[in-house]
Coordinates of C-alpha atoms in Angstrom, one line a residue:
X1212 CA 69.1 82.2 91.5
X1213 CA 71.8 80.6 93.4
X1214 CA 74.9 78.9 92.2
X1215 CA 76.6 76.3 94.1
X1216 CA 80.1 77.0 92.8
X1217 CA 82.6 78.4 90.3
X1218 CA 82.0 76.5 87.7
X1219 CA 78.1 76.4 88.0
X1220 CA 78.7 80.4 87.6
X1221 CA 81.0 80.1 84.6
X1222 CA 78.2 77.7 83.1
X1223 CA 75.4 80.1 83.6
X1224 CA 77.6 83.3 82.5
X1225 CA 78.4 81.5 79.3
X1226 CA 74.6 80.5 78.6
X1227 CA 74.6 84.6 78.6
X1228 CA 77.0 85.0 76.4
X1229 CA 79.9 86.3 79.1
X1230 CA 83.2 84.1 78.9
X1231 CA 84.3 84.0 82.3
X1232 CA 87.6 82.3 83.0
X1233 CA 88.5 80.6 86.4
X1234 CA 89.6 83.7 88.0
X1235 CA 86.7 85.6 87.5
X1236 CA 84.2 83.0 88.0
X1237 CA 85.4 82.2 91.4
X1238 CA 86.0 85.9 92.4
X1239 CA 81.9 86.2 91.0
X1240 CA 81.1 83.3 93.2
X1241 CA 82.3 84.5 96.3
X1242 CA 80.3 87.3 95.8
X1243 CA 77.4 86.4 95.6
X1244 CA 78.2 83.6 98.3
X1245 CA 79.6 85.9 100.5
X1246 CA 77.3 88.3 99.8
X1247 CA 79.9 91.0 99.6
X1248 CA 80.6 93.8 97.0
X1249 CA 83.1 92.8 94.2
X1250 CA 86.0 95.5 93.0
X1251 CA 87.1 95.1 89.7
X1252 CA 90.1 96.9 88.4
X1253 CA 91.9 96.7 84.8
X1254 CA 92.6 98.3 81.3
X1255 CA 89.6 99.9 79.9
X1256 CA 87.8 97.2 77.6
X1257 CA 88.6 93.9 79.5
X1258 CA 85.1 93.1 80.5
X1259 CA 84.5 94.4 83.8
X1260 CA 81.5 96.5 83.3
X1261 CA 79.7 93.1 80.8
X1262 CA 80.5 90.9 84.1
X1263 CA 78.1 93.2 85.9
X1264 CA 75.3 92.7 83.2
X1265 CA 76.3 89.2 82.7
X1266 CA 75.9 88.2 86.6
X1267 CA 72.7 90.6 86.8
X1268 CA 71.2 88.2 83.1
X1269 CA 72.6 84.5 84.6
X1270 CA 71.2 85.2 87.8
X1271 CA 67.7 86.0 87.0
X1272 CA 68.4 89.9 89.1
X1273 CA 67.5 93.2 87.6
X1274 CA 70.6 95.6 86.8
X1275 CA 71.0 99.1 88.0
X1276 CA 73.5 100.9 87.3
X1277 CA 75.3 104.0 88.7
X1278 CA 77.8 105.5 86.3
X1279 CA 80.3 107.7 88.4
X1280 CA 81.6 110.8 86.4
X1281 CA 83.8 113.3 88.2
X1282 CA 81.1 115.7 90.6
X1283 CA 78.6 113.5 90.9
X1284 CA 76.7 113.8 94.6
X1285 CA 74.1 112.4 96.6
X1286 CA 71.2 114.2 94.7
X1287 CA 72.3 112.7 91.0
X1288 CA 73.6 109.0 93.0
X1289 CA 71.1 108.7 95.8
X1290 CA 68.3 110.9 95.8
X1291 CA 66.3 114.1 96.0
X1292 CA 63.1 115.6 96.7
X1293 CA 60.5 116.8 93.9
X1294 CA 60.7 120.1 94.7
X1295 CA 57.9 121.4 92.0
X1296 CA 55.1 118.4 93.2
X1297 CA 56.0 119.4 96.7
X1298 CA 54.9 123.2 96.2
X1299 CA 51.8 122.5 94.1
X1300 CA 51.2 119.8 97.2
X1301 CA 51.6 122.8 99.7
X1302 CA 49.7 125.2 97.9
X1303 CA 46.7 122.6 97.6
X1304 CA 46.9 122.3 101.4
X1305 CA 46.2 126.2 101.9
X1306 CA 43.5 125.8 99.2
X1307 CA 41.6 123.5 100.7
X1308 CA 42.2 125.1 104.5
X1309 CA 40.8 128.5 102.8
X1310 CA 44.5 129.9 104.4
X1311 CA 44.6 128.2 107.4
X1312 CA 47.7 125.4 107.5
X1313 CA 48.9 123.1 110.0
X1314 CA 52.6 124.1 109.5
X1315 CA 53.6 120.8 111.4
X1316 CA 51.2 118.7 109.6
X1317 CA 52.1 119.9 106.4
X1318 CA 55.8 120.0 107.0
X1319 CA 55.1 116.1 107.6
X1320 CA 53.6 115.5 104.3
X1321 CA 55.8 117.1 102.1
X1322 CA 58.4 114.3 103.4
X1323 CA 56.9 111.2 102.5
X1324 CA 58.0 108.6 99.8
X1325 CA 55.3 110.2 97.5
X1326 CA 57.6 113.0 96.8
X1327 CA 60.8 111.0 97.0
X1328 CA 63.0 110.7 93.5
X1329 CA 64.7 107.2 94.0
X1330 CA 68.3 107.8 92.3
X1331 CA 70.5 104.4 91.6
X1332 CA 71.7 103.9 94.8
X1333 CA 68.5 104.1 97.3
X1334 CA 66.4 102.4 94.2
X1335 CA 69.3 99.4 94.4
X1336 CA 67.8 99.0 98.1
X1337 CA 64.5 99.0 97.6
X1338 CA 64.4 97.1 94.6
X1339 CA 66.9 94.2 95.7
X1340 CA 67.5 91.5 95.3
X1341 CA 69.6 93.2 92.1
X1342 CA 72.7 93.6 90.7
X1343 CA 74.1 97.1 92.0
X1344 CA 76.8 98.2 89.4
X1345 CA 78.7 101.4 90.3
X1346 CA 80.7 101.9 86.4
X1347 CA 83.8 104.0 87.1
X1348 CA 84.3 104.8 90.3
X1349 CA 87.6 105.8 89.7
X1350 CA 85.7 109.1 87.9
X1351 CA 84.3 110.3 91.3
X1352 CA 86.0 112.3 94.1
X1353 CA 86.8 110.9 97.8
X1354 CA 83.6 112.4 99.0
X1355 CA 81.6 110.4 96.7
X1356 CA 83.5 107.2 97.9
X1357 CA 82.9 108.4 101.1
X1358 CA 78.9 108.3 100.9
X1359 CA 79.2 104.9 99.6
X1360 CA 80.6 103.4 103.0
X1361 CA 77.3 103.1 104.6
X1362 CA 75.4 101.7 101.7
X1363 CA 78.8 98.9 101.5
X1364 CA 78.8 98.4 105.3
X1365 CA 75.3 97.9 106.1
X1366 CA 73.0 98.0 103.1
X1367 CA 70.8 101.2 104.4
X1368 CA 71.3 104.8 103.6
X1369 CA 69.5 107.3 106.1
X1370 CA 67.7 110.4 104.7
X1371 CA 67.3 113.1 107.8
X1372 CA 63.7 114.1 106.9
X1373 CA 62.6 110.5 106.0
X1374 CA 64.5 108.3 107.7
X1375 CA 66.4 104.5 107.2
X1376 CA 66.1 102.7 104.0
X1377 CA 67.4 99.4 104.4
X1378 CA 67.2 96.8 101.9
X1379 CA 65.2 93.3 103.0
X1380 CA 67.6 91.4 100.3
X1381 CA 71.1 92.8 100.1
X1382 CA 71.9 93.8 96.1
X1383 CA 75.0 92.0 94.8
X1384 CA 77.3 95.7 94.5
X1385 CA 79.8 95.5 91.4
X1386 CA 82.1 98.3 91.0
X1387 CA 84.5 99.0 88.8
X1388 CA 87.9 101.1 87.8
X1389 CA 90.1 101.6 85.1
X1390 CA 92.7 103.2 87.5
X1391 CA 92.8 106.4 86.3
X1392 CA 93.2 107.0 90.2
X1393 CA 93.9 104.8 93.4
X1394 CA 90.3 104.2 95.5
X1395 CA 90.8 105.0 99.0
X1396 CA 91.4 101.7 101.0
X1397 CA 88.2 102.0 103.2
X1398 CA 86.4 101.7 100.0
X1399 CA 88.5 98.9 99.0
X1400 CA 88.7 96.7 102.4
X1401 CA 85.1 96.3 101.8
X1402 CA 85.3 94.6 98.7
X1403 CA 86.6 91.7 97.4
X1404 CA 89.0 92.5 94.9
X1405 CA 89.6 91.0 91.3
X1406 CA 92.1 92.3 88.2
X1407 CA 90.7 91.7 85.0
X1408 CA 93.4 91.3 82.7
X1409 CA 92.6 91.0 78.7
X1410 CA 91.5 87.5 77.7
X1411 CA 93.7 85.3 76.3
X1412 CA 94.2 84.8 72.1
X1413 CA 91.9 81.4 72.6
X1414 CA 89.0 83.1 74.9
X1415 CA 88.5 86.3 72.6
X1416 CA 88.7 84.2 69.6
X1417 CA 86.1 82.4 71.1
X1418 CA 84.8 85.6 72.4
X1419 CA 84.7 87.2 68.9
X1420 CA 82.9 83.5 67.0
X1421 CA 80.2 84.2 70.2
X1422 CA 79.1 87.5 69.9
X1423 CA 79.3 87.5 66.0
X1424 CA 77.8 83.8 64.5
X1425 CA 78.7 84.8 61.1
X1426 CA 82.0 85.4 61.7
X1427 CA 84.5 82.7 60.3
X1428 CA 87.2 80.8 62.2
X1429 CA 90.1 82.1 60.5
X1430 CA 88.8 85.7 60.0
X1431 CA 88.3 85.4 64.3
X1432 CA 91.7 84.1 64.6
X1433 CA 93.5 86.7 62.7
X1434 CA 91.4 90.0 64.2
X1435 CA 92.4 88.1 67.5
X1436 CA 95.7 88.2 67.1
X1437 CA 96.5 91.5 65.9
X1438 CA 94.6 92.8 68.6
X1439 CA 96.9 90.8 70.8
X1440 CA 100.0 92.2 69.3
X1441 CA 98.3 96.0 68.8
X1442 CA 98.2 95.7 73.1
X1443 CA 101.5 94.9 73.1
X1444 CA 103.0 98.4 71.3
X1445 CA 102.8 101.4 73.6
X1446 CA 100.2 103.0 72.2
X1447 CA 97.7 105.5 74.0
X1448 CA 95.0 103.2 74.1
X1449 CA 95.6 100.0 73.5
X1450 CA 92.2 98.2 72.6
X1451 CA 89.9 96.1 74.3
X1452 CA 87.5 93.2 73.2
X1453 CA 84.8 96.0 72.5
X1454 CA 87.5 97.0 69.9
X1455 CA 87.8 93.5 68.5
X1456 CA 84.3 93.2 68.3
X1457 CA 84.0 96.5 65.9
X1458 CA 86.9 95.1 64.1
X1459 CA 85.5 92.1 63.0
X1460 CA 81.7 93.9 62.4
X1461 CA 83.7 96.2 60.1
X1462 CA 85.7 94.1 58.3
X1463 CA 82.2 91.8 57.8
X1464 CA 80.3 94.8 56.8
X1465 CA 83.2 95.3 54.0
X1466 CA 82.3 92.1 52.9
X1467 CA 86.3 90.8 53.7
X1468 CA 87.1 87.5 54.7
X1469 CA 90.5 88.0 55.8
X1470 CA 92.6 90.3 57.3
X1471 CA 95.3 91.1 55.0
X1472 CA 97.5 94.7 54.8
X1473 CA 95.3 96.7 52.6
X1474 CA 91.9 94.9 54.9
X1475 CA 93.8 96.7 58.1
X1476 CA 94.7 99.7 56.6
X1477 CA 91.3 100.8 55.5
X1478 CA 89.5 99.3 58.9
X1479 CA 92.4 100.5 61.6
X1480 CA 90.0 103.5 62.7
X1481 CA 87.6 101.0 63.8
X1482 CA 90.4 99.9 66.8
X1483 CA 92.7 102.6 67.0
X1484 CA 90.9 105.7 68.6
X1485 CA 94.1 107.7 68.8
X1486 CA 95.6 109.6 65.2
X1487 CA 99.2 109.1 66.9
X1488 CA 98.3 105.2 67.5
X1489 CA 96.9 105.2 64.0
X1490 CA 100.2 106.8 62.6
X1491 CA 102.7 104.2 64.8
X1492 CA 100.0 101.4 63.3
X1493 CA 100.0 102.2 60.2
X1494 CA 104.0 102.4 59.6
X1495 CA 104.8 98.7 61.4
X1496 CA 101.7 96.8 59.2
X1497 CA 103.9 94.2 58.3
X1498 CA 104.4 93.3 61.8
X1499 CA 100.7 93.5 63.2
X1500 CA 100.2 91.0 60.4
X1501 CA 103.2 88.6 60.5

């Protein structure tokens, strides 16, 4: 699928289910216009990983995903050979050559795509068009960042005993980072770049009525803003729209229709995650719910 601008994205990631203000509509437009990889840095829980999945569901492009945890190489991100299917391969070489083996020959056929374990990364090539997302990248070292470069550059990753892959159709690359560490800049100058900032109290209000029909208007209002005022202590984690979302499915499943002090004091675990955030909470209720 193609969009022809901003706001034809924004219409399509809405149809989806994905509220996408200006900002992030036009930094999804470019692109996929551009046909360049889109970085996307902000608080944990402000959408950035759900604009991947929404852009991969409004565009009509399967999703892969990579998600980047600290160690991670080229075997678990890119790929590796079936070791086991390439010895029983070898062995039924000599079996049927009653001992005798072309060592060349057979060296060449252990290194074909039969035996080749696509990992995200190489099957994002030859599966594209898709939607590439690479979830945390903030997780992995600098050598990790560093294997990615050729993949950004020139959409092709070269494996010595097989050779190029290069993908026909470019995949549209989303990555993502909660900043737990700055991304080296030659990462970064290949990317357009977008902050994600929490929405505002009017777009996760609408946000919350989206995702959960059942929920009413004034019981959406009043999760919204709390949550909006709970980001605004300094607490260890403040909490995202994910958060909201469980906030309102646990207040539902309590059959509550408002939020009101004793509502928020039995529910708080559902959008605090931290006992010290729940303790600061739970003294200043009469603020969170002014």
């Amino acid at each position: 699928m193609t969009v022809e601008s901003p706001e034809k994205l924004a219409e399509a990631l809405e149809t989806v289910g994905y509220l996408a203000d200006d900002g992030i509509a036009t930094a999804g437009f470019l692109a996929v216009a551009l046909g360049r990889p889109l970085f996307c840095e902000g608080e944990p829980g402000t959408g950035k990983t759900s604009l991947a999945l929404g852009l991969a569901e409004a565009l009509g492009m399967p999703l892969i995903r990579l998600q980047c945890h600290e160690g991670i190489d080229a075997a678990q991100a890119l790929y590796e050979w079936d070791f086991p299917r390439q010895l029983l391969h070898l062995r039924a070489l000599e079996a049927a050559g009653d001992g005798g083996l072309d060592v060349e020959a057979a060296e060449q056929s252990l290194y074909t795509e039969r035996f080749l374990l696509a990992r995200p990364l190489l099957k994002a090539l030859q599966t594209a068009p898709c939607v590439l997302l690479v979830d945390e990248i903030d997780r992995a070292d600098d050598e990790f960042e560093a294997l990615l470069l050729q993949l950004l550059d020139e959409n092709v990753v070269t494996i010595p005993e097989f050779g190029e892959v290069r993908a026909e159709h470019p995949p549209l690359v989303v990555l993502t980072s909660n900043r737990t560490r700055e991304v080296h800049d030659a990462l970064k100058r290949r990317c357009l770049y977008h902050w994600l900032e929490h929405p505002d109290l009017g777009r996760e209000i609408e946000i919350l009525r989206r995702k959960i029909p059942r929920l009413g208007e004034a019981l959406a209002a009043q999760v919204a803003a709390a949550v909006h005022r709970l980001r605004a202590m300094e607490l260890l984690k403040p909490p995202g729209v994910a958060e909201s979302l469980d906030w309102a499915q646990a207040l539902l499943a309590l059959g509550m229709s408002e939020l009101d002090a004793a509502a928020a004091a039995r529910t708080l675990g559902s959008v605090l995650k931290y006992s010290e955030d729940l303790d600061r909470v739970r003294a200043k209720l009469d603020k969170l719910l002014a």
